[in-house]
Coordinates of C-alpha atoms in Angstrom, one line a residue:
M441 CA -13.2 -11.0 11.7
F442 CA -16.2 -12.6 11.1
P443 CA -18.1 -15.1 14.0
E444 CA -18.0 -18.6 13.6
V445 CA -20.2 -20.0 11.8
P446 CA -21.7 -23.5 11.7
Y447 CA -20.2 -25.7 8.7
Q448 CA -19.7 -29.9 7.3
L449 CA -17.3 -28.9 5.8
Q450 CA -13.5 -25.6 7.6
M451 CA -10.5 -26.0 4.5
A452 CA -7.8 -24.8 6.4
P453 CA -9.0 -25.2 9.9
G454 CA -7.1 -22.2 12.0
C455 CA -7.2 -19.7 8.8
C456 CA -10.2 -17.9 11.2
H457 CA -7.6 -14.3 10.3
V458 CA -7.2 -14.3 6.8
L459 CA -10.8 -13.7 5.9
R460 CA -11.5 -9.8 7.1
C461 CA -13.8 -8.7 5.1
R462 CA -13.8 -6.0 3.6
P463 CA -15.0 -5.2 -1.1
H464 CA -15.1 -5.5 -4.9
H465 CA -17.7 -6.3 -8.3
P466 CA -18.8 -5.9 -11.4
K467 CA -21.8 -7.6 -12.8
A468 CA -22.0 -10.7 -13.0
R469 CA -21.9 -12.4 -16.3
E470 CA -25.2 -14.4 -17.2
N471 CA -24.3 -17.6 -16.6
P472 CA -25.1 -20.8 -19.3
L473 CA -25.6 -23.6 -16.7
M474 CA -28.5 -21.7 -15.5
A475 CA -30.8 -22.0 -18.5
D476 CA -33.6 -25.0 -18.2
K477 CA -32.4 -27.7 -20.4
E478 CA -28.4 -27.7 -18.8
R479 CA -30.9 -27.8 -15.4
N480 CA -32.6 -29.9 -16.2
V481 CA -29.0 -32.6 -16.4
L482 CA -28.0 -31.6 -12.9
I483 CA -31.6 -31.7 -11.0
P484 CA -33.5 -33.9 -11.8
L485 CA -37.2 -32.7 -11.4
P486 CA -40.0 -35.4 -9.0
A487 CA -43.1 -35.7 -10.5
G488 CA -46.5 -34.3 -9.3
G489 CA -49.6 -35.5 -10.0
L490 CA -53.0 -33.6 -10.8
E491 CA -55.4 -33.6 -8.4
N492 CA -59.5 -32.4 -8.8
I493 CA -60.0 -29.9 -11.1
G494 CA -63.9 -29.7 -11.0
S495 CA -66.0 -29.5 -13.1
G496 CA -67.1 -26.7 -16.0
P497 CA -64.5 -24.9 -18.3
K498 CA -64.1 -22.2 -15.2
S499 CA -63.6 -24.5 -12.8
I500 CA -60.5 -26.5 -14.8
L501 CA -58.3 -23.4 -16.2
S502 CA -58.7 -22.6 -11.8
G503 CA -57.5 -26.0 -11.9
M504 CA -54.9 -26.0 -14.1
V505 CA -53.8 -22.7 -13.0
S506 CA -53.7 -24.4 -8.7
D507 CA -52.4 -26.8 -11.1
A508 CA -48.9 -25.6 -12.4
L509 CA -48.1 -23.6 -8.6
A510 CA -48.3 -26.7 -6.5
L511 CA -46.4 -28.8 -9.7
A512 CA -43.7 -25.3 -9.0
R513 CA -44.2 -25.3 -5.4
M514 CA -43.1 -29.3 -5.2
R515 CA -39.6 -29.5 -7.8
E516 CA -39.2 -26.2 -5.0
K517 CA -39.4 -27.7 -2.3
S518 CA -37.3 -30.7 -4.7
L519 CA -34.6 -28.8 -5.6
A520 CA -33.8 -27.5 -2.6
E521 CA -33.7 -30.3 0.0
K522 CA -31.9 -31.8 -3.5
R523 CA -28.7 -32.9 -2.3
F524 CA -25.4 -33.1 -4.3
R525 CA -22.0 -35.5 -4.2
I526 CA -18.4 -34.0 -4.9
G527 CA -15.9 -37.1 -3.1
D528 CA -17.2 -36.8 0.4
Y529 CA -19.7 -33.5 0.9
E530 CA -23.4 -32.3 -0.5
F531 CA -23.9 -29.8 -1.7
R532 CA -27.3 -27.8 -3.0
D533 CA -28.7 -27.4 -6.0
P534 CA -26.9 -24.3 -6.6
D535 CA -23.6 -24.5 -5.2
Y536 CA -22.8 -28.0 -7.0
R537 CA -23.2 -26.2 -9.9
Q538 CA -20.8 -23.4 -9.1
I539 CA -19.0 -25.9 -7.3
L540 CA -19.2 -26.9 -11.3
I541 CA -18.5 -23.2 -13.3
W542 CA -15.0 -22.9 -11.1
A543 CA -14.2 -26.6 -11.8
K544 CA -14.8 -25.8 -15.3
A545 CA -12.4 -22.6 -14.8
L546 CA -9.6 -24.4 -13.9
E547 CA -10.1 -27.0 -15.9
I548 CA -9.9 -29.1 -13.6
E549 CA -12.2 -32.5 -12.5
P550 CA -15.0 -31.1 -8.7
E551 CA -13.4 -33.1 -6.7
V552 CA -10.7 -32.1 -6.8
F553 CA -11.0 -28.5 -6.3
I554 CA -12.4 -29.9 -3.5
R555 CA -9.9 -31.8 -2.4
S556 CA -7.6 -28.4 -2.6
F557 CA -8.9 -26.5 0.2
E558 CA -8.9 -29.9 2.2
D559 CA -5.1 -29.5 1.9
D560 CA -2.5 -28.0 4.4
S561 CA 0.1 -27.3 2.1
F562 CA -2.0 -24.9 1.4
S563 CA -2.1 -22.4 4.5
Q564 CA 2.5 -22.1 3.5
D565 CA 3.3 -19.7 2.5
G566 CA 1.0 -16.9 2.7
N567 CA -1.8 -19.1 0.8
V568 CA -4.7 -20.0 1.9
L569 CA -8.0 -21.4 0.8
R570 CA -11.4 -21.7 2.9
L571 CA -14.8 -22.7 2.6
D572 CA -17.5 -23.2 4.6
V573 CA -20.9 -24.6 4.1
E574 CA -23.9 -25.0 6.3
D575 CA -26.8 -27.7 5.3
G576 CA -25.1 -28.2 1.7
S577 CA -24.4 -24.5 1.3
I578 CA -21.1 -22.1 1.0
V579 CA -21.3 -19.5 3.5
L580 CA -17.6 -18.6 3.8
L581 CA -15.2 -18.6 0.9
Q582 CA -11.6 -16.7 1.5
W583 CA -10.0 -17.5 -2.4
D584 CA -6.5 -17.9 -3.8
F585 CA -5.6 -16.5 -7.1
D586 CA -2.2 -17.9 -6.9
I587 CA -3.7 -20.8 -6.1
F588 CA -6.6 -20.0 -8.6
P589 CA -5.9 -18.1 -11.4
I590 CA -9.1 -17.4 -13.2
S591 CA -9.6 -14.3 -14.9
S592 CA -13.9 -13.7 -13.3
F593 CA -16.4 -14.9 -11.9
E594 CA -19.9 -16.1 -13.1
W595 CA -22.0 -16.9 -9.8
V596 CA -25.3 -18.7 -10.3
D597 CA -28.5 -18.1 -8.8
G598 CA -29.2 -18.7 -5.4
L599 CA -26.4 -18.5 -3.0
R600 CA -25.7 -18.2 -0.1
I601 CA -22.4 -16.9 0.7
Q602 CA -22.0 -15.0 3.3
Q603 CA -18.8 -13.8 3.9
L604 CA -16.1 -13.5 1.5
G605 CA -12.5 -12.9 1.0
F606 CA -10.2 -12.8 -2.0
K607 CA -6.1 -13.3 -1.8
G608 CA -3.3 -13.1 -4.7
I609 CA -3.7 -10.1 -8.3
A610 CA -6.9 -10.7 -9.5
S611 CA -8.4 -8.8 -12.8
A612 CA -8.1 -5.0 -12.4
E613 CA -11.9 -5.7 -12.3
L614 CA -14.9 -8.5 -10.1
S615 CA -18.3 -9.8 -11.0
L616 CA -20.1 -10.4 -7.9
R617 CA -23.9 -10.8 -7.5
L618 CA -24.2 -12.6 -4.1
P619 CA -27.9 -10.7 -2.4
L620 CA -26.6 -12.4 0.9
L621 CA -23.3 -11.4 1.0
N622 CA -22.2 -9.1 4.7
C623 CA -18.1 -9.6 4.5
L624 CA -16.1 -8.6 1.8
D625 CA -12.5 -8.1 1.4
C626 CA -10.6 -7.9 -2.0
H627 CA -8.1 -5.7 -0.4
D628 CA -4.7 -5.6 -2.2
I629 CA -5.7 -7.3 -5.2
G630 CA -5.1 -5.5 -8.1
L631 CA -9.1 -3.3 -8.9
T632 CA -9.2 0.0 -10.0
K633 CA -13.2 -0.8 -10.4
L634 CA -15.7 -2.1 -7.9
D635 CA -19.5 -2.4 -8.2
L636 CA -21.4 -3.0 -5.3
S637 CA -24.9 -2.4 -7.0
N638 CA -25.4 -6.7 -6.4
L639 CA -25.0 -6.8 -2.0
P640 CA -27.8 -5.5 -0.8
E641 CA -27.4 -6.9 2.9
L642 CA -23.5 -6.0 2.9
T643 CA -22.2 -5.3 6.5
Y644 CA -18.1 -4.8 5.7
L645 CA -16.8 -4.0 3.5
E646 CA -13.0 -3.7 3.0
C647 CA -11.0 -2.5 -0.5
G648 CA -8.1 -0.5 0.5
D649 CA -4.5 -1.1 -1.4
N650 CA -5.8 -1.4 -4.4
Q651 CA -5.9 1.3 -7.7
L652 CA -9.4 2.6 -7.0
V653 CA -10.7 5.9 -8.2
E654 CA -14.4 6.7 -7.3
L655 CA -16.5 4.3 -4.6
D656 CA -20.2 4.0 -5.0
L657 CA -22.6 3.3 -2.3
L658 CA -25.7 3.8 -3.7
N659 CA -26.9 0.4 -2.7
V660 CA -25.5 -0.2 0.5
P661 CA -27.0 0.9 2.8
G662 CA -26.8 -0.9 5.7
L663 CA -22.4 -0.3 5.7
T664 CA -21.3 -0.1 9.0
D665 CA -17.7 -0.6 8.3
I666 CA -15.1 1.2 5.0
Y667 CA -11.8 0.2 5.2
C668 CA -11.3 2.3 2.1
S669 CA -7.4 3.0 2.6
N670 CA -4.3 3.4 0.1
N671 CA -6.3 3.8 -3.5
Q672 CA -7.0 6.9 -5.3
L673 CA -10.3 8.2 -4.7
V674 CA -10.4 11.5 -4.4
K675 CA -13.9 11.7 -3.5
L676 CA -16.4 9.3 -0.7
D677 CA -19.8 10.3 -0.9
L678 CA -20.9 8.5 2.9
S679 CA -25.0 10.4 2.1
N680 CA -26.4 6.5 1.1
V681 CA -24.3 4.8 4.7
P682 CA -26.9 6.3 7.2
K683 CA -25.3 3.3 9.8
L684 CA -21.5 3.4 9.6
T685 CA -19.5 3.4 12.7
Q686 CA -15.9 3.2 12.1
L687 CA -14.7 4.8 8.6
L688 CA -10.6 3.6 7.7
C689 CA -10.0 6.4 4.4
E690 CA -6.4 7.6 4.9
N691 CA -4.0 8.1 2.1
N692 CA -5.4 8.7 -0.4
Q693 CA -6.7 12.4 -2.6
L694 CA -10.2 13.5 -0.7
T695 CA -10.1 17.4 -0.3
Q696 CA -14.0 17.2 1.8
L697 CA -15.4 14.4 3.6
D698 CA -18.8 14.5 4.4
L699 CA -19.9 13.1 7.5
S700 CA -23.7 15.4 8.0
N701 CA -25.6 11.8 7.0
V702 CA -23.9 8.7 9.6
L703 CA -24.7 10.0 13.3
G704 CA -23.4 7.1 14.6
L705 CA -19.2 7.1 13.9
T706 CA -17.6 6.0 16.3
L707 CA -14.4 5.2 14.5
L708 CA -12.9 8.5 11.7
W709 CA -9.2 7.9 10.1
C710 CA -8.8 10.0 7.2
S711 CA -4.7 11.2 7.7
S712 CA -2.9 11.5 4.7
N713 CA -6.2 13.2 1.5
S714 CA -6.2 16.9 2.0
L715 CA -8.2 18.0 3.8
I716 CA -8.6 21.4 4.5
E717 CA -11.7 21.3 6.9
L718 CA -13.3 18.1 8.8
N719 CA -17.2 19.5 9.9
L720 CA -17.3 16.8 13.5
S721 CA -21.5 18.1 14.0
N722 CA -23.2 15.2 13.8
V723 CA -20.0 13.0 14.5
Q724 CA -21.1 13.8 19.2
K725 CA -20.9 10.1 19.3
L726 CA -16.6 9.5 16.9
T727 CA -14.3 7.6 20.5
D728 CA -11.7 7.6 18.0
L729 CA -10.3 10.6 15.2
W730 CA -6.8 10.0 12.9
C731 CA -6.8 13.9 10.5
S732 CA -3.6 13.3 10.3
T733 CA -0.7 15.1 7.6
N734 CA -4.3 17.6 5.1
Q735 CA -4.4 20.6 5.3
L736 CA -6.1 21.3 8.6
T737 CA -5.9 24.9 9.8
E738 CA -8.3 24.7 12.7
L739 CA -10.2 21.6 15.0
D740 CA -12.7 22.4 16.1
L741 CA -13.8 19.4 19.2
S742 CA -17.1 20.7 20.7
D743 CA -19.4 18.0 19.6
V744 CA -17.4 15.2 20.5
S745 CA -17.3 14.6 24.1
G746 CA -16.8 11.1 24.0
L747 CA -13.4 11.8 22.0
K748 CA -10.4 8.8 23.2
E749 CA -7.4 8.9 20.8
L750 CA -6.9 12.5 18.9
H751 CA -4.0 11.9 15.6
C752 CA -4.5 15.7 14.0
N753 CA -0.3 16.4 13.4
E754 CA 0.8 16.9 10.4
N755 CA -1.6 20.1 9.1
Q756 CA -1.5 24.0 9.9
L757 CA -3.2 24.0 12.9
V758 CA -2.6 27.5 15.8
E759 CA -5.1 26.4 18.2
L760 CA -6.5 22.2 19.7
D761 CA -8.5 24.1 22.8
L762 CA -9.3 20.7 24.3
S763 CA -12.3 21.9 26.8
N764 CA -14.6 19.6 25.3
V765 CA -13.4 15.9 25.2
P766 CA -12.7 15.2 28.5
E767 CA -12.0 11.8 27.8
L768 CA -8.3 12.2 26.2
T769 CA -6.0 9.3 27.1
E770 CA -3.8 9.9 24.1
L771 CA -3.5 12.8 21.7
N772 CA 0.2 13.3 18.5
C773 CA 0.0 17.1 18.1
D774 CA 2.8 17.3 15.9
N775 CA 4.3 19.5 13.4
N776 CA 1.7 22.2 13.8
Q777 CA 2.1 25.9 14.8
L778 CA 0.3 25.9 18.0
T779 CA 2.0 28.0 20.7
E780 CA 0.4 27.1 23.7
L781 CA -1.6 24.3 24.5
D782 CA -4.0 23.5 27.6
L783 CA -4.7 20.0 29.2
S784 CA -6.2 21.2 32.6
N785 CA -9.1 19.1 31.5
V786 CA -7.8 16.4 29.7
S787 CA -6.9 14.6 33.3
K788 CA -7.4 11.3 31.5
L789 CA -4.3 11.3 29.5
K790 CA -2.0 9.3 29.0
H791 CA 0.0 9.4 25.7
L792 CA 1.5 13.0 24.6
R793 CA 3.3 13.7 21.8
C794 CA 3.6 17.7 21.2
Q795 CA 7.0 17.9 18.6
K796 CA 7.6 20.0 16.3
N797 CA 5.6 23.0 17.5
Q798 CA 6.3 26.0 19.2
L799 CA 4.9 25.2 22.9
A800 CA 7.1 27.7 25.5
K801 CA 5.6 26.3 28.1
L802 CA 4.0 23.4 28.4
D803 CA 1.6 22.8 32.1
L804 CA 1.5 18.7 33.2
S805 CA 0.0 19.3 36.3
N806 CA -3.2 18.3 35.7
V807 CA -2.7 15.0 34.1
P808 CA -0.6 12.8 36.4
G809 CA -2.0 9.3 34.2
L810 CA 1.1 10.7 32.0
T811 CA 3.5 7.5 30.6
G812 CA 4.6 8.8 28.0
L813 CA 5.3 12.6 26.6
D814 CA 7.6 13.7 23.5
C815 CA 7.9 17.9 23.9
S816 CA 10.9 17.9 21.9
N817 CA 11.6 19.9 19.4
N818 CA 9.9 23.5 20.7
Q819 CA 10.9 27.1 23.1
I820 CA 10.4 24.9 26.7
V821 CA 11.8 26.6 29.3
K822 CA 11.0 25.0 32.1
L823 CA 9.2 20.8 32.2
D824 CA 7.8 20.8 36.4
L825 CA 7.4 16.8 36.5
A826 CA 6.2 17.1 40.0
N827 CA 2.5 15.3 39.1
V828 CA 3.4 12.6 36.3
Q829 CA 5.1 9.8 38.5
R830 CA 3.8 7.5 36.4
L831 CA 6.0 8.9 33.3
I832 CA 8.5 6.0 32.2
G833 CA 9.2 8.2 28.7
I834 CA 10.4 11.0 27.7
F835 CA 12.0 12.8 25.1
C836 CA 12.6 16.7 25.3
G837 CA 15.3 17.2 23.2
K838 CA 16.0 20.6 21.1
N839 CA 14.3 22.6 23.7
Q840 CA 15.2 26.3 25.7
L841 CA 15.1 23.9 29.2
A842 CA 18.6 25.0 31.2
E843 CA 17.4 22.4 34.7
L844 CA 15.2 19.0 34.5
D845 CA 14.2 17.2 38.0
L846 CA 14.1 13.6 37.3
S847 CA 13.2 12.8 41.7
N848 CA 9.6 12.7 41.2
V849 CA 9.6 10.4 37.7
P850 CA 12.1 6.9 39.1
G851 CA 9.8 4.7 36.8
L852 CA 11.4 6.5 33.6
T853 CA 13.0 3.4 31.8
T854 CA 13.3 5.8 28.4
L855 CA 14.6 10.0 28.8
W856 CA 16.2 11.8 25.6
C857 CA 17.0 15.7 26.4
R858 CA 19.5 16.5 23.4
S859 CA 20.2 20.0 22.4
N860 CA 19.0 21.5 25.7
P861 CA 21.5 24.3 28.2
L862 CA 21.5 21.7 30.6
A863 CA 24.6 21.6 32.3
E864 CA 24.5 19.3 34.8
L865 CA 21.7 15.9 35.3
D866 CA 20.5 13.5 37.9
I867 CA 20.1 10.1 36.6
R868 CA 20.2 9.0 40.5
W869 CA 16.9 8.8 41.7
L870 CA 16.0 7.0 37.7
V871 CA 16.8 2.9 38.7
K872 CA 14.5 1.9 35.8
L873 CA 16.3 3.5 32.8
K874 CA 17.7 1.9 29.4
R875 CA 17.2 4.4 27.0
F876 CA 19.9 7.4 27.4
A877 CA 21.4 10.0 25.8
C878 CA 21.7 13.8 26.1
D879 CA 24.7 16.1 25.2
P880 CA 28.1 15.2 25.9
S881 CA 28.3 18.2 27.8
V882 CA 25.9 17.4 30.6
T883 CA 27.8 16.8 33.9
L884 CA 26.1 13.7 34.7
Q885 CA 25.0 12.7 38.1
K886 CA 24.5 9.1 37.9
L887 CA 25.1 5.5 39.8
P888 CA 28.3 3.1 39.6
T889 CA 25.2 0.8 37.8
Q890 CA 24.7 3.2 35.7
N891 CA 26.9 2.8 32.2
F892 CA 25.7 6.3 30.5

């Protein structure tokens, strides 16, 4: 989603959420309409008068050069100010010629092309077209290949497109040459290659859900957001994107991830890769980390003291030191090999998932704000809920609990405690309970209104 853009023409109102800004592009082919001959056909140039050129050979030559430059400037200014009408709208020279190219490729009239962006029917069934124009310049374009199926893009020089999004299934490669583009979304359009070399101002890139095997970031040093999840990337070099703050690279084939040059990174989602280590020492501003489903045997959090969310489930961690992450509010460490979990320094914790580990005890006395707990599939023999009175959901099945005192959690709405050696259970305290499961052998003490 991007900031509002001033425009003269904005089709498909209310579709600003469609273009989320993300990535792709090979090198553009030479545009035949760029030739001077055809340029003159499209754009009448103003006549210019010669100034006094002085006297003498040097003065004459100097005057000729000066006059030629002046004439060129006049022509350039005239072209910049000139507007060309298509239907009810006026466009600058580059934008006008670009529309002619698109219309020709689609074998339709330019007026029909423009009217397509005004047709509300294209906002139905997930098909969305959008064209925002500011002072004759296209500044935002949402293109749907299911509506406008063209095999390749040709771009004229001088376009001022800043935000560009694609939908539908494109060819395996797309060619972009847009020097002012800052936001690009080309996710899930069937790309196998993505060339970013002609997008020097790009800051937001989304190219997820394609078949990319590489992503070259050398020529996009201003990138702050990269979303490249669900591809086939085996490496990702971040050394040339020092301004990066958010990176989503989940579900690729990464075996390593060097974060040494992205000091401002705040969000990292790198789950479902093949990482065996993750060095966080240089990303001290990190607040959100998802590194689940990798092959991590250790995770050092000592340099990320501002971390608020940590999802490190489905790894091979044998210990997890939380002493340096006091801001943590959400923790998922399911499916590891943890034998203990010290929560004494994470007093702001609200959600905890630690199921399928080897925990024999779990001290909740220092997490009074906890609202959700899943500690199933461990070896816990006692669960003291006296200091977690805000709990609304507990999953504690498949442990070694012989008793469970629920008197301090009256707000509980969900309780699953199957496969424990419980003989009896008093749920009369739980007047808000809606979802409940325990073994049939357990003797229940309950209210008449509790139909469990």
